[in-house]
PDB file of C-alpha atoms in Angstrom:
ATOM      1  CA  UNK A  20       0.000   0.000   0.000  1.00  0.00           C
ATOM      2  CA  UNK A  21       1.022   3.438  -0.626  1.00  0.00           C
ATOM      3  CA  UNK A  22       0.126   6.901   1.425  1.00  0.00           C
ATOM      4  CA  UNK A  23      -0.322  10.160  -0.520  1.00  0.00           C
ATOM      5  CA  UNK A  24       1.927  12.616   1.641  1.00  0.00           C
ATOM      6  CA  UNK A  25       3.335  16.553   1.412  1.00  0.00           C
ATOM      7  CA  UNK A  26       7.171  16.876   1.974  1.00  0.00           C
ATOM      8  CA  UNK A  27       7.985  20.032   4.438  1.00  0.00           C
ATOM      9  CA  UNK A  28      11.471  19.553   4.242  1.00  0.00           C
ATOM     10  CA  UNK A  29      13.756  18.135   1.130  1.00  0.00           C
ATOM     11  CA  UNK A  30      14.453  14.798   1.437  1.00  0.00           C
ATOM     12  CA  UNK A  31      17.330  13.009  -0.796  1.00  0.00           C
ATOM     13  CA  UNK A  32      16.280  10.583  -3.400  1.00  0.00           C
ATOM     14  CA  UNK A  33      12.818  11.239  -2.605  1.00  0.00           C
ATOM     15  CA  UNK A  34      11.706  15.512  -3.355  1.00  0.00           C
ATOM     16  CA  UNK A  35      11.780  18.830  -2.399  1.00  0.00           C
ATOM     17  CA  UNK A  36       9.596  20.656   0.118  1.00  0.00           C
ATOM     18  CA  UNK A  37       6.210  21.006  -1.063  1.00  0.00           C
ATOM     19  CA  UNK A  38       6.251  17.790  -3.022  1.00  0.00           C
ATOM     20  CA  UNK A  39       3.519  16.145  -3.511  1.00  0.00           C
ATOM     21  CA  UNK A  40       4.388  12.042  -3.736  1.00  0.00           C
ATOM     22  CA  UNK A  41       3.120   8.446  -2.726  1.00  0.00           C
ATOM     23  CA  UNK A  42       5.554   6.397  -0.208  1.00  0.00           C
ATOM     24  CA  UNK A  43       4.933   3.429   1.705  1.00  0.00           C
ATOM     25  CA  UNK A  44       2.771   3.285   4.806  1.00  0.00           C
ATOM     26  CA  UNK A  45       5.374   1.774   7.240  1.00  0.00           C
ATOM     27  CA  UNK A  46       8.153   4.807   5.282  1.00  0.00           C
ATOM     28  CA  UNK A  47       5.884   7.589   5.813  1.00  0.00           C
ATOM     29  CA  UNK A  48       4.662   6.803   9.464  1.00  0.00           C
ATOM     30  CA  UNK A  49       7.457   5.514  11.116  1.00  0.00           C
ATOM     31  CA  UNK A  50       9.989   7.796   9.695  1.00  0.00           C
ATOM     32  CA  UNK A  51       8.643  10.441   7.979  1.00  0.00           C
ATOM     33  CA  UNK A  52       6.066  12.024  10.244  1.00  0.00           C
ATOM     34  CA  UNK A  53       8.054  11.384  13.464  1.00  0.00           C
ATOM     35  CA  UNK A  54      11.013  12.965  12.020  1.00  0.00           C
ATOM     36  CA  UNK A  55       8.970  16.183  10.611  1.00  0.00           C
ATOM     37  CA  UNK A  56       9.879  15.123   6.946  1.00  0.00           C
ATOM     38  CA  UNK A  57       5.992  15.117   5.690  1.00  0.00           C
ATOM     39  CA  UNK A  58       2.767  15.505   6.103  1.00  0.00           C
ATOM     40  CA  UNK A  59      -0.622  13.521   5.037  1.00  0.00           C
ATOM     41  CA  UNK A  60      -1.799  14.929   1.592  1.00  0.00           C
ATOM     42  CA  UNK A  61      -5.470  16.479   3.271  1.00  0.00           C
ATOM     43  CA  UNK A  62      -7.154  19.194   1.256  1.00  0.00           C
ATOM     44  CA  UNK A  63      -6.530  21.360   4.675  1.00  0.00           C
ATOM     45  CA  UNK A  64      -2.698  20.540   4.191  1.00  0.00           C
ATOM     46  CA  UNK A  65      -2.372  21.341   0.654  1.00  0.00           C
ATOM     47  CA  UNK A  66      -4.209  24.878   1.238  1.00  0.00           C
ATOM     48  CA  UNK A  67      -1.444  25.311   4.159  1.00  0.00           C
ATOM     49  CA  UNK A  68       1.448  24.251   1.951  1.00  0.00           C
ATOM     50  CA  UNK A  69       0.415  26.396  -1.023  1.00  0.00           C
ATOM     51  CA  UNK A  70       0.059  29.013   1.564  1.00  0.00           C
ATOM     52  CA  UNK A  71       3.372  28.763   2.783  1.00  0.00           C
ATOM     53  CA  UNK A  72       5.118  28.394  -0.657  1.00  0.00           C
ATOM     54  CA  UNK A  73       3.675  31.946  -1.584  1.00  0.00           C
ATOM     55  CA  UNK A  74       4.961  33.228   1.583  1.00  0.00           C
ATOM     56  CA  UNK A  75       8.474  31.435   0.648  1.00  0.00           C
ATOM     57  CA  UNK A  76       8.591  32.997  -2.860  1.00  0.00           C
ATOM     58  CA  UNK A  77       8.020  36.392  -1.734  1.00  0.00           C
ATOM     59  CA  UNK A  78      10.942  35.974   1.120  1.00  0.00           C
ATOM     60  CA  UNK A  79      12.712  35.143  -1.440  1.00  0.00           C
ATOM     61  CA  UNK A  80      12.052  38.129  -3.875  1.00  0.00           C
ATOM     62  CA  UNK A  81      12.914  39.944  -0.885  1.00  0.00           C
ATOM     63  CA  UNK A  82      16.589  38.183  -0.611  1.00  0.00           C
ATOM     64  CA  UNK A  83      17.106  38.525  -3.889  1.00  0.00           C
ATOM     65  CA  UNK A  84      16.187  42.326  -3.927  1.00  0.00           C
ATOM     66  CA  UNK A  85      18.654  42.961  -0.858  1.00  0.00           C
ATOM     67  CA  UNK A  86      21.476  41.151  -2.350  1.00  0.00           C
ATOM     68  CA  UNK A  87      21.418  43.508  -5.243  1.00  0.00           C
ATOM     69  CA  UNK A  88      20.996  45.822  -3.462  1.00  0.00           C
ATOM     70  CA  UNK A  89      24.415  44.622  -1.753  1.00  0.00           C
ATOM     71  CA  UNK A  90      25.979  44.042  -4.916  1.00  0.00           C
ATOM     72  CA  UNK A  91      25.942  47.978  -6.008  1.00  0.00           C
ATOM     73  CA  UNK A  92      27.545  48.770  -2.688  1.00  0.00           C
ATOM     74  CA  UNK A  93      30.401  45.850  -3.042  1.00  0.00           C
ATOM     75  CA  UNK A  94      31.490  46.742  -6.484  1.00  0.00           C
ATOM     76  CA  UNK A  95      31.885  50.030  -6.082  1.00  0.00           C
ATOM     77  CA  UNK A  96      35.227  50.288  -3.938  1.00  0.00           C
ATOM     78  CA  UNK A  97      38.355  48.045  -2.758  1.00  0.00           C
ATOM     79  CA  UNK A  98      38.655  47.222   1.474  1.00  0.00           C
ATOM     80  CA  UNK A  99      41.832  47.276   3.059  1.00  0.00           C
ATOM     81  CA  UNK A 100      42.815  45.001   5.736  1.00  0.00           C
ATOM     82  CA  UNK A 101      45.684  45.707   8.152  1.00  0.00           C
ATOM     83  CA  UNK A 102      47.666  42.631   9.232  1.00  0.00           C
ATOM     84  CA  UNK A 103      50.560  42.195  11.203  1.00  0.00           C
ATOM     85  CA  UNK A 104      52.916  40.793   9.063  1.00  0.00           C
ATOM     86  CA  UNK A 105      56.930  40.259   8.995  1.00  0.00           C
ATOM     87  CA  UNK A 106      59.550  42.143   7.218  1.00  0.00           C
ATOM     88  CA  UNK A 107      59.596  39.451   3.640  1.00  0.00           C
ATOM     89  CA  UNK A 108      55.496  40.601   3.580  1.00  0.00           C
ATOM     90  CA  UNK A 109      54.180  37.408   5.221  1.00  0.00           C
ATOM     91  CA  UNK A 110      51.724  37.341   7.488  1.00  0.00           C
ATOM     92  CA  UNK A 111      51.996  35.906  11.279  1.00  0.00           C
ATOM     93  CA  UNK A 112      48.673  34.601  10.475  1.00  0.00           C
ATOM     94  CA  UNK A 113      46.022  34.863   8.022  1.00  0.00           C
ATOM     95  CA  UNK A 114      43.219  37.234   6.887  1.00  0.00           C
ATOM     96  CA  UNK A 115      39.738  35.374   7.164  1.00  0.00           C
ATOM     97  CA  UNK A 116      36.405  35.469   5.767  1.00  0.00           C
ATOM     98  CA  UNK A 117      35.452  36.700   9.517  1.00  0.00           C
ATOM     99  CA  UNK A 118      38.290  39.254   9.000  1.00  0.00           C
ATOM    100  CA  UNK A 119      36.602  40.136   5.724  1.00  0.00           C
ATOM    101  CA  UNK A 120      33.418  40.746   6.965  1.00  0.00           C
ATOM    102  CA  UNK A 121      34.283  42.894   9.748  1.00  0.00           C
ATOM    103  CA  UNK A 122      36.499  44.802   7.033  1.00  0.00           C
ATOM    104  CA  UNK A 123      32.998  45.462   5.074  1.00  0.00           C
ATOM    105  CA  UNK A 124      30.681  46.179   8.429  1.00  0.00           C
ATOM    106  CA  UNK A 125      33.197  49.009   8.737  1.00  0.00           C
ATOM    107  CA  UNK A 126      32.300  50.228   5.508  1.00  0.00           C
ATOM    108  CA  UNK A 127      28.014  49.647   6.254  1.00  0.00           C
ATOM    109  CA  UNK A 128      27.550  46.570   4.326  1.00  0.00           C
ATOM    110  CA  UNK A 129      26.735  43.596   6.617  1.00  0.00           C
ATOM    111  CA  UNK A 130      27.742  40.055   4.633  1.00  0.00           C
ATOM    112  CA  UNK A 131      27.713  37.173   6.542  1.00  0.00           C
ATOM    113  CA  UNK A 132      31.116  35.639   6.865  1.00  0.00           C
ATOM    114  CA  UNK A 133      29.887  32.098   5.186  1.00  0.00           C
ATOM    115  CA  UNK A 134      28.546  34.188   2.623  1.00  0.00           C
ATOM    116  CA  UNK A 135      32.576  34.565   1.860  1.00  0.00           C
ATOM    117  CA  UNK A 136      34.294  32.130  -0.300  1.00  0.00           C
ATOM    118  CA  UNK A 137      38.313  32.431  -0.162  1.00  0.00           C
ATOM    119  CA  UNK A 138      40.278  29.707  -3.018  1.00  0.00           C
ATOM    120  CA  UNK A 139      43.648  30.050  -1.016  1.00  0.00           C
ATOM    121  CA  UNK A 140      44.259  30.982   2.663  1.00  0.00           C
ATOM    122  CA  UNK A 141      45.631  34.587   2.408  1.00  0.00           C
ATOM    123  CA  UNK A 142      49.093  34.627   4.095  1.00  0.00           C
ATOM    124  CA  UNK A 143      50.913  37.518   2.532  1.00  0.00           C
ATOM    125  CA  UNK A 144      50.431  40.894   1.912  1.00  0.00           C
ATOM    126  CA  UNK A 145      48.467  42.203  -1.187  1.00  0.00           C
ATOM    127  CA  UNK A 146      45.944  42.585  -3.357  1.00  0.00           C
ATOM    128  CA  UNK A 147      43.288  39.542  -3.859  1.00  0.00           C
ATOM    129  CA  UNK A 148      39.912  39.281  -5.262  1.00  0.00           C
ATOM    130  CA  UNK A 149      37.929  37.086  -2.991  1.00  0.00           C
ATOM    131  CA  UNK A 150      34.256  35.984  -4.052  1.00  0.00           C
ATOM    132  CA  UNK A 151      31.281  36.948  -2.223  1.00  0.00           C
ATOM    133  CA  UNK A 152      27.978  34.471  -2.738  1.00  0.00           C
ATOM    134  CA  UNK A 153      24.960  36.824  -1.520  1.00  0.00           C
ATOM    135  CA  UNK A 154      22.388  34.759  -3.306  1.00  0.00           C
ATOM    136  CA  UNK A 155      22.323  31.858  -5.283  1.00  0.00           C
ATOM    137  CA  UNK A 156      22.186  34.361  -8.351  1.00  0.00           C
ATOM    138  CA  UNK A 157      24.138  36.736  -7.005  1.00  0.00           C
ATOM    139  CA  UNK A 158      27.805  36.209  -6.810  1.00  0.00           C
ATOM    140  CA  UNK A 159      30.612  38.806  -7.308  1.00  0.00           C
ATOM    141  CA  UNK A 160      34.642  39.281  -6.300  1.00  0.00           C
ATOM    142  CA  UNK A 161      35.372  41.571  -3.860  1.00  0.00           C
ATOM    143  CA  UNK A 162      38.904  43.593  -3.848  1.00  0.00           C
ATOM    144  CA  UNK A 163      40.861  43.111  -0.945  1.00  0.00           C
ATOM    145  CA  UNK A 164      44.159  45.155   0.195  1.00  0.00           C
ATOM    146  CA  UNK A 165      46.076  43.412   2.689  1.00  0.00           C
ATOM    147  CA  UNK A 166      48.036  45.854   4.147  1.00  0.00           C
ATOM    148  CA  UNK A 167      51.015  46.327   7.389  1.00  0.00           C
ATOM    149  CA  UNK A 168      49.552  47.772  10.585  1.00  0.00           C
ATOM    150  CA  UNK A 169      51.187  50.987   9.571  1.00  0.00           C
ATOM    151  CA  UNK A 170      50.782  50.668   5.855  1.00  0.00           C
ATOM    152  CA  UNK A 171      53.777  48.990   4.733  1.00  0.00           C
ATOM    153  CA  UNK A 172      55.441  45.878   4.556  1.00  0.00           C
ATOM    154  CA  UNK A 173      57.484  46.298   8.199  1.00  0.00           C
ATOM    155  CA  UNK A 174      56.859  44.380  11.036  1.00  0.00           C
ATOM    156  CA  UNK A 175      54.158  44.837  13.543  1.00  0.00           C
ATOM    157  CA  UNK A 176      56.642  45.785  16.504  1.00  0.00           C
ATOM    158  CA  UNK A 177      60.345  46.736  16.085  1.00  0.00           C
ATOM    159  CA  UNK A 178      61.160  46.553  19.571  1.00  0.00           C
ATOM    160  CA  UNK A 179      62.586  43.186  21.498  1.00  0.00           C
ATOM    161  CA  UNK A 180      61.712  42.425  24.561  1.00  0.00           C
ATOM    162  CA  UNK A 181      64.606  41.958  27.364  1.00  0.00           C
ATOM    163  CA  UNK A 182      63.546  38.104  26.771  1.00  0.00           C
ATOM    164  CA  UNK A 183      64.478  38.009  23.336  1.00  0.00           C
ATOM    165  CA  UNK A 184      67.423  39.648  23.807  1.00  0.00           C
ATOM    166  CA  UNK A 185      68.842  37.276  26.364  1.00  0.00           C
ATOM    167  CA  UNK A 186      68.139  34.502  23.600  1.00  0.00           C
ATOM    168  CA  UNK A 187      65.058  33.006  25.463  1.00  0.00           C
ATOM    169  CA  UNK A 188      62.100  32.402  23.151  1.00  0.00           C
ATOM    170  CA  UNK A 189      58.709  33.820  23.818  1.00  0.00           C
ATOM    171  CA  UNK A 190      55.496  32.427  23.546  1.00  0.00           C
ATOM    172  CA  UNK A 191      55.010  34.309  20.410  1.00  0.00           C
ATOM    173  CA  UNK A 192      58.201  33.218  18.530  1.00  0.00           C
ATOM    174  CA  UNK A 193      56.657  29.323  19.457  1.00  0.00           C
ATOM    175  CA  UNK A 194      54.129  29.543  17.053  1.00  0.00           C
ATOM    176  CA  UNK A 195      54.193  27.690  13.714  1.00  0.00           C
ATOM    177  CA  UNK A 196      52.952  28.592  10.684  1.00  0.00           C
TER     178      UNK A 196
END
């Protein structure tokens, strides 16, 4: 036997939410429903579903709107990034995409920082183009300056401490790349 039932969440090999689809009884009510997956295919549940797909679809519209909206403000300029780097122009760490989006909420443009795609860990200074997915249709490269603390390519502090100068290593010289 087979039971007419309403995805409300995308299942794999199965639909997407909103599907409409026949499973097995045992599928549908011992794993299914319990889990939230579906619903029974009533008239009063296909109302709610096409009721909730509008809503979806205008949310959506919405998302996409803002992202544009985004988009203008993004291609517009370069961001620089101050890093503390050494004296050959590599960095003592790296620039993330959490680095990145703080860089832009300076600017007034909030982007989440998974909404941030970077190829290759940034570890030197520079200029890089680093993609930025704000929608599924809207995708663009961003132009990043990585930069010295003081705007050039010396390193963050100049002074030792009396540690390093008696030859004993400090935490900070422990670190590996």
């Amino acid at each position: 036997m087979s039971t007419q039932i309403i995805l409300t969440a995308p299942v794999d090999n199965l639909g997407a939410e909103g599907d409409t689809i026949a499973v097995a009884d045992g599928y549908a009510r011992n794993f299914l429903f319990p889990k939230g997956l579906a619903m029974p295919a009533t008239a009063s549940n296909l109302r709610r579903v096409e009721s909730l797909r509008k809503k979806r679809e205008a949310s959506l519209a919405a998302q996409l709107e803002d992202a544009k909206a985004i988009l203008t403000k993004l291609t517009k300029q370069s961001y620089t990034i101050a890093a503390a780097a050494g004296a050959d122009g590599k960095l003592y760490g790296s620039v993330t995409s959490a680095d990145i989006s703080e860089a832009l909420k300076k600017e007034g443009i909030e982007v989440d920082r998974r909404k941030i795609v970077i190829e290759h860990a940034i570890r030197e200074l520079g200029v890089y183009d680093v993609d930025v997915k704000l929608h599924s249709e809207v995708v663009t490269k961003v132009k990043i300056w990585v930069v010295g603390p003081d705007s050039g390519n010396t390193p963050a502090s100049k002074s030792t401490s009396s540690d390093e100068k008696a030859g004993r290593k400090t935490p900070k010289a422990d670190k590996k790349k």
